[in-house]
Structures are given as C-alpha cells and as structure tokens.
CSV table of C-alpha atoms in Angstrom, one decimal:
chain,number,residue,atom,x,y,z
X,1,MET,CA,41.2,23.8,-95.1
X,2,ASN,CA,41.3,25.8,-91.8
X,3,GLN,CA,39.0,24.3,-89.1
X,4,PRO,CA,37.2,26.3,-86.5
X,5,PRO,CA,37.7,25.3,-82.9
X,6,LYS,CA,35.7,22.3,-81.8
X,7,ARG,CA,32.6,23.1,-79.8
X,8,SER,CA,30.5,20.7,-77.6
X,9,PRO,CA,27.1,19.8,-79.0
X,10,GLY,CA,24.4,21.6,-77.1
X,11,ARG,CA,20.9,22.6,-77.8
X,12,PRO,CA,20.3,24.2,-81.1
X,13,ARG,CA,19.0,27.8,-81.4
X,14,LYS,CA,15.2,27.6,-81.4
X,15,LEU,CA,14.9,29.3,-84.8
X,16,ASP,CA,17.3,26.7,-86.4
X,17,ALA,CA,15.5,23.8,-84.9
X,18,ASP,CA,12.0,25.0,-85.8
X,19,ASP,CA,13.0,26.1,-89.5
X,20,PRO,CA,11.6,23.3,-91.7
X,21,GLN,CA,14.2,24.3,-94.4
X,22,THR,CA,17.2,23.8,-92.1
X,23,GLU,CA,17.3,20.0,-92.5
X,24,LEU,CA,16.9,20.3,-96.3
X,25,ILE,CA,19.7,23.0,-96.5
X,26,ILE,CA,22.0,20.8,-94.5
X,27,MET,CA,21.3,17.7,-96.7
X,28,ARG,CA,21.8,19.6,-99.9
X,29,ALA,CA,25.1,21.0,-98.8
X,30,ALA,CA,26.2,17.6,-97.5
X,31,SER,CA,25.5,15.6,-100.6
X,32,ALA,CA,27.4,18.2,-102.7
X,33,ALA,CA,30.3,18.1,-100.4
X,34,PHE,CA,30.5,14.3,-100.2
X,35,MET,CA,30.3,14.0,-104.0
X,36,GLN,CA,33.0,16.5,-104.5
X,37,TYR,CA,35.5,15.7,-101.7
X,38,GLY,CA,34.7,12.1,-100.7
X,39,TYR,CA,33.6,10.8,-97.3
X,40,GLU,CA,36.7,11.2,-95.1
X,41,LYS,CA,37.5,14.8,-96.1
X,42,VAL,CA,34.2,16.1,-95.1
X,43,SER,CA,33.6,17.0,-91.5
X,44,LEU,CA,30.3,18.0,-89.7
X,45,ILE,CA,32.0,21.2,-88.7
X,46,HIS,CA,32.6,22.0,-92.4
X,47,ILE,CA,28.9,21.3,-93.3
X,48,ALA,CA,27.7,23.4,-90.3
X,49,GLU,CA,29.9,26.2,-91.3
X,50,GLN,CA,28.9,26.1,-94.9
X,51,CYS,CA,25.3,26.1,-93.9
X,52,LYS,CA,25.8,28.9,-91.4
X,53,VAL,CA,24.3,26.8,-88.6
X,54,THR,CA,25.8,25.7,-85.2
X,55,LYS,CA,27.2,22.2,-84.9
X,56,ALA,CA,24.5,21.7,-82.2
X,57,THR,CA,21.8,22.4,-84.9
X,58,LEU,CA,23.4,20.0,-87.3
X,59,TYR,CA,23.4,17.2,-84.5
X,60,TYR,CA,19.7,18.1,-83.8
X,61,TYR,CA,18.8,16.6,-87.2
X,62,PHE,CA,21.7,14.1,-87.7
X,63,ASP,CA,23.3,12.3,-84.8
X,64,ASN,CA,26.5,11.4,-86.7
X,65,LYS,CA,28.3,11.7,-90.0
X,66,ALA,CA,27.1,8.3,-91.4
X,67,ASN,CA,23.6,9.2,-90.9
X,68,LEU,CA,24.0,12.6,-92.6
X,69,PHE,CA,25.7,10.8,-95.5
X,70,ALA,CA,23.1,8.2,-96.0
X,71,ARG,CA,20.1,10.5,-95.8
X,72,SER,CA,21.7,13.2,-97.9
X,73,VAL,CA,22.7,10.8,-100.6
X,74,ILE,CA,19.3,9.1,-100.6
X,75,ARG,CA,17.7,12.5,-100.9
X,76,MET,CA,20.0,13.3,-103.8
X,77,PHE,CA,19.1,10.0,-105.7
X,78,ASN,CA,15.4,10.8,-105.1
X,79,ASN,CA,15.8,14.2,-106.7
X,80,VAL,CA,17.9,12.7,-109.6
X,81,ALA,CA,15.1,10.1,-110.2
X,82,GLY,CA,12.6,13.0,-110.4
X,83,HIS,CA,14.7,14.9,-112.9
X,84,VAL,CA,15.5,11.7,-115.0
X,85,GLY,CA,11.7,11.0,-115.1
X,86,ARG,CA,10.9,14.5,-116.4
X,87,TYR,CA,13.6,14.4,-119.1
X,88,LEU,CA,12.5,10.9,-120.4
X,89,THR,CA,8.8,12.0,-120.5
X,90,MET,CA,9.5,15.1,-122.6
X,91,ASP,CA,7.7,15.2,-126.1
X,92,LEU,CA,10.9,14.6,-128.0
X,93,PRO,CA,12.5,11.6,-129.7
X,94,LEU,CA,14.5,9.3,-127.4
X,95,LYS,CA,17.9,10.5,-128.7
X,96,ASP,CA,17.1,14.1,-128.0
X,97,ARG,CA,15.7,13.3,-124.5
X,98,LEU,CA,19.0,11.5,-123.7
X,99,THR,CA,21.1,14.3,-125.1
X,100,ALA,CA,19.3,16.9,-123.0
X,101,MET,CA,19.7,14.7,-119.9
X,102,ALA,CA,23.4,14.1,-120.6
X,103,LYS,CA,24.2,17.7,-120.9
X,104,VAL,CA,22.8,18.5,-117.5
X,105,GLN,CA,24.4,15.4,-115.8
X,106,MET,CA,27.8,16.1,-117.4
X,107,GLY,CA,27.7,19.6,-116.0
X,108,ASN,CA,27.8,18.2,-112.5
X,109,GLN,CA,31.4,17.4,-112.3
X,110,PHE,CA,31.5,15.3,-109.1
X,111,GLY,CA,33.6,12.3,-108.2
X,112,GLU,CA,32.7,8.7,-109.2
X,113,PHE,CA,30.0,7.4,-107.0
X,114,GLU,CA,31.3,3.8,-106.5
X,115,THR,CA,34.6,5.3,-105.3
X,116,LEU,CA,32.7,7.3,-102.7
X,117,MET,CA,30.7,4.2,-101.5
X,118,LYS,CA,33.8,2.2,-101.2
X,119,GLU,CA,35.2,4.9,-98.9
X,120,ALA,CA,32.0,5.3,-96.9
X,121,SER,CA,30.8,1.7,-96.6
X,122,SER,CA,32.9,0.8,-93.6
X,123,HIS,CA,31.2,3.6,-91.7
X,124,LEU,CA,27.6,2.7,-92.7
X,125,THR,CA,25.2,0.0,-91.4
X,126,ALA,CA,23.9,-2.7,-93.7
X,127,LEU,CA,20.5,-1.0,-93.7
X,128,GLN,CA,21.9,2.3,-94.7
X,129,ILE,CA,23.9,0.8,-97.5
X,130,ASN,CA,20.8,-1.1,-98.8
X,131,GLU,CA,18.7,2.0,-98.6
X,132,ILE,CA,21.2,3.9,-100.7
X,133,ARG,CA,21.4,1.2,-103.2
X,134,GLU,CA,17.6,1.0,-103.5
X,135,ALA,CA,17.4,4.7,-104.2
X,136,GLU,CA,20.2,4.3,-106.9
X,137,LYS,CA,18.3,1.4,-108.4
X,138,ALA,CA,15.1,3.5,-108.6
X,139,ILE,CA,16.9,5.8,-111.1
X,140,HIS,CA,18.0,2.8,-113.3
X,141,HIS,CA,14.5,1.3,-113.2
X,142,ILE,CA,13.0,4.6,-114.5
X,143,MET,CA,15.5,4.6,-117.4
X,144,ALA,CA,15.0,0.9,-118.1
X,145,ASP,CA,11.3,1.3,-118.3
X,146,THR,CA,11.8,4.0,-121.0
X,147,PHE,CA,14.2,1.9,-122.9
X,148,GLN,CA,11.9,-1.1,-122.8
X,149,THR,CA,9.2,1.2,-124.3
X,150,GLU,CA,11.5,2.2,-127.1
X,151,ILE,CA,12.5,-1.4,-127.7
X,152,ASN,CA,8.9,-2.3,-128.1
X,153,ARG,CA,8.4,0.7,-130.5
X,154,GLY,CA,11.4,-0.6,-132.6
X,155,THR,CA,13.6,2.4,-131.7
X,156,LEU,CA,16.2,0.3,-129.9
X,157,LYS,CA,17.7,-3.1,-130.6
X,158,PRO,CA,15.4,-6.0,-129.1
X,159,SER,CA,18.5,-8.0,-128.3
X,160,LEU,CA,19.6,-5.5,-125.5
X,161,HIS,CA,18.3,-5.8,-122.0
X,162,PRO,CA,16.8,-2.3,-120.9
X,163,MET,CA,18.7,-2.5,-117.5
X,164,VAL,CA,22.0,-3.0,-119.3
X,165,LEU,CA,21.2,0.0,-121.5
X,166,SER,CA,20.5,2.0,-118.3
X,167,LEU,CA,23.8,1.0,-116.7
X,168,ALA,CA,25.7,1.6,-119.9
X,169,PHE,CA,24.3,5.0,-120.5
X,170,ALA,CA,25.1,6.1,-116.9
X,171,SER,CA,28.6,4.9,-117.2
X,172,MET,CA,29.1,6.7,-120.5
X,173,VAL,CA,27.8,9.9,-119.1
X,174,MET,CA,30.4,9.7,-116.4
X,175,LEU,CA,33.0,9.5,-119.1
X,176,GLY,CA,31.8,12.8,-120.1
X,177,THR,CA,32.9,14.5,-116.9
X,178,ARG,CA,36.5,13.6,-117.5
X,179,GLU,CA,38.7,16.6,-118.3
X,180,MET,CA,40.3,14.9,-121.2
X,181,LEU,CA,37.0,14.4,-123.1
X,182,LEU,CA,36.1,18.0,-122.6
X,183,GLU,CA,39.4,19.2,-123.8
X,184,LEU,CA,38.7,17.3,-127.1
X,185,TYR,CA,35.8,19.6,-127.5
X,186,SER,CA,37.5,22.7,-126.3
X,187,GLY,CA,35.4,22.8,-123.2
X,188,ASP,CA,32.2,22.6,-125.2
X,189,LEU,CA,29.9,20.6,-122.8
X,190,ASP,CA,27.1,20.4,-125.3
X,191,GLY,CA,29.4,19.0,-128.0
X,192,ALA,CA,30.8,16.5,-125.6
X,193,ALA,CA,27.4,15.4,-124.4
X,194,GLU,CA,26.2,15.0,-128.1
X,195,ALA,CA,29.3,12.8,-128.8
X,196,VAL,CA,28.7,10.5,-125.8
X,197,VAL,CA,25.0,10.0,-126.7
X,198,GLU,CA,26.0,9.4,-130.4
X,199,LEU,CA,28.4,6.7,-129.2
X,200,PHE,CA,25.7,5.1,-127.1
X,201,TRP,CA,23.2,5.3,-130.0
X,202,THR,CA,25.7,3.6,-132.2
X,203,GLY,CA,25.6,0.5,-130.2
X,204,ALA,CA,22.0,0.7,-128.9
X,205,GLY,CA,19.9,2.2,-131.8
X,206,LYS,CA,18.2,0.0,-134.2
X,207,LYS,CA,19.5,0.3,-137.7
X,208,LEU,CA,16.8,1.5,-140.0
C-alpha cells in the first residue's frame, strides 16, 4: 500500500473537530480495518486517509493507535451485542433465529479475533484489554441467557451449560467464514449457514 508523506499533527480543521459524526466514522473505519488486516498493518495515516480527514483530526479524538484500537473494538462489540439481542428476541423458533444470525455473521468475513488480540495485546494497557474482554463477554451473556431460557423450555439439552453453548456457537459460526466450507456449498452463504446451525443443533438440541 502506498503511504502518503507523513505530516506533523496540528490542530484539526474546525469543521472536523466540531462534527459529532467524525469520531464515529473514524471508529467504524478503524474496526473494519483492524479486523481485516490485523493490528500491525493498519496505520493512523491509512485510517485518516480512508475517512478523508487529516491526521491532526484523528489525533484530536485518539491520541495513539492503541487507544483507537481499543475504543473502536469496544464500540464494535457493543454494536454486535445490540444486533445479537435483536435477532434472539425475534418471534421465531430458536433454530430459525440462530440461522438468521449466522447468515449475517458469516457474511462478515474478517480475521479470527483471538489472533488479532494476540497481535495487539503487547501495545494495550491492562485496562484496555479488560474493557475489550468485558465488551466481548457481554455478547456471550446475551446468548447464554437465551440458551438458558430455551433449556428451561425443554428446547435444548439440560446437561449443557448455556455459556458453553454460546462459545460453541460463536466458534462454529467462525468456521462458516472459511473459504473451504463456502466452496462445498458453491459459495451459497445461506446454505453454509444452515449447515453450521444444523451441526450445532445436532449436538445441542433436545431429542423429541
């Protein structure tokens, strides 16, 4: 990737600094870039260029790359938690809700998050790492609560811990982003998602 000449951070343009959407736009672009390319390959110059703001504007909101990473990833997880909550409260059987959610998540073909965190951890403070992990856990708690409800209803096996089910489902959805699996279904994302949920359901669903 060609990099523009480095410029010294200065005061951002007034319109950039006063625009309440600027910070949101930067975090949205940053989270997508980090998930796709990893921590090391993403630069602040790249993010500023992508958002069409000056590097000074970016520094106005985020004093360094680690801060941008932590805040953008936490925001991403908060958004995911909201989406997961909406899917899991749809007026559909659990299996259909999981399938709908898997189709969306498998369409976001980003790298594996644990690999990204290992790469970024040495640049983050203990507080930043803890805040990221808490935001991640919030998603699993939403899913685990739903699974516990379905266990109580007799939909899922009572012998399975709801948090284990949440972690297992998330891992299986990640499998669905692998190119080899999609090739088995001729690139049919819906078919691949249905297969992943069917596999999960075979292990978790209570036999009638």
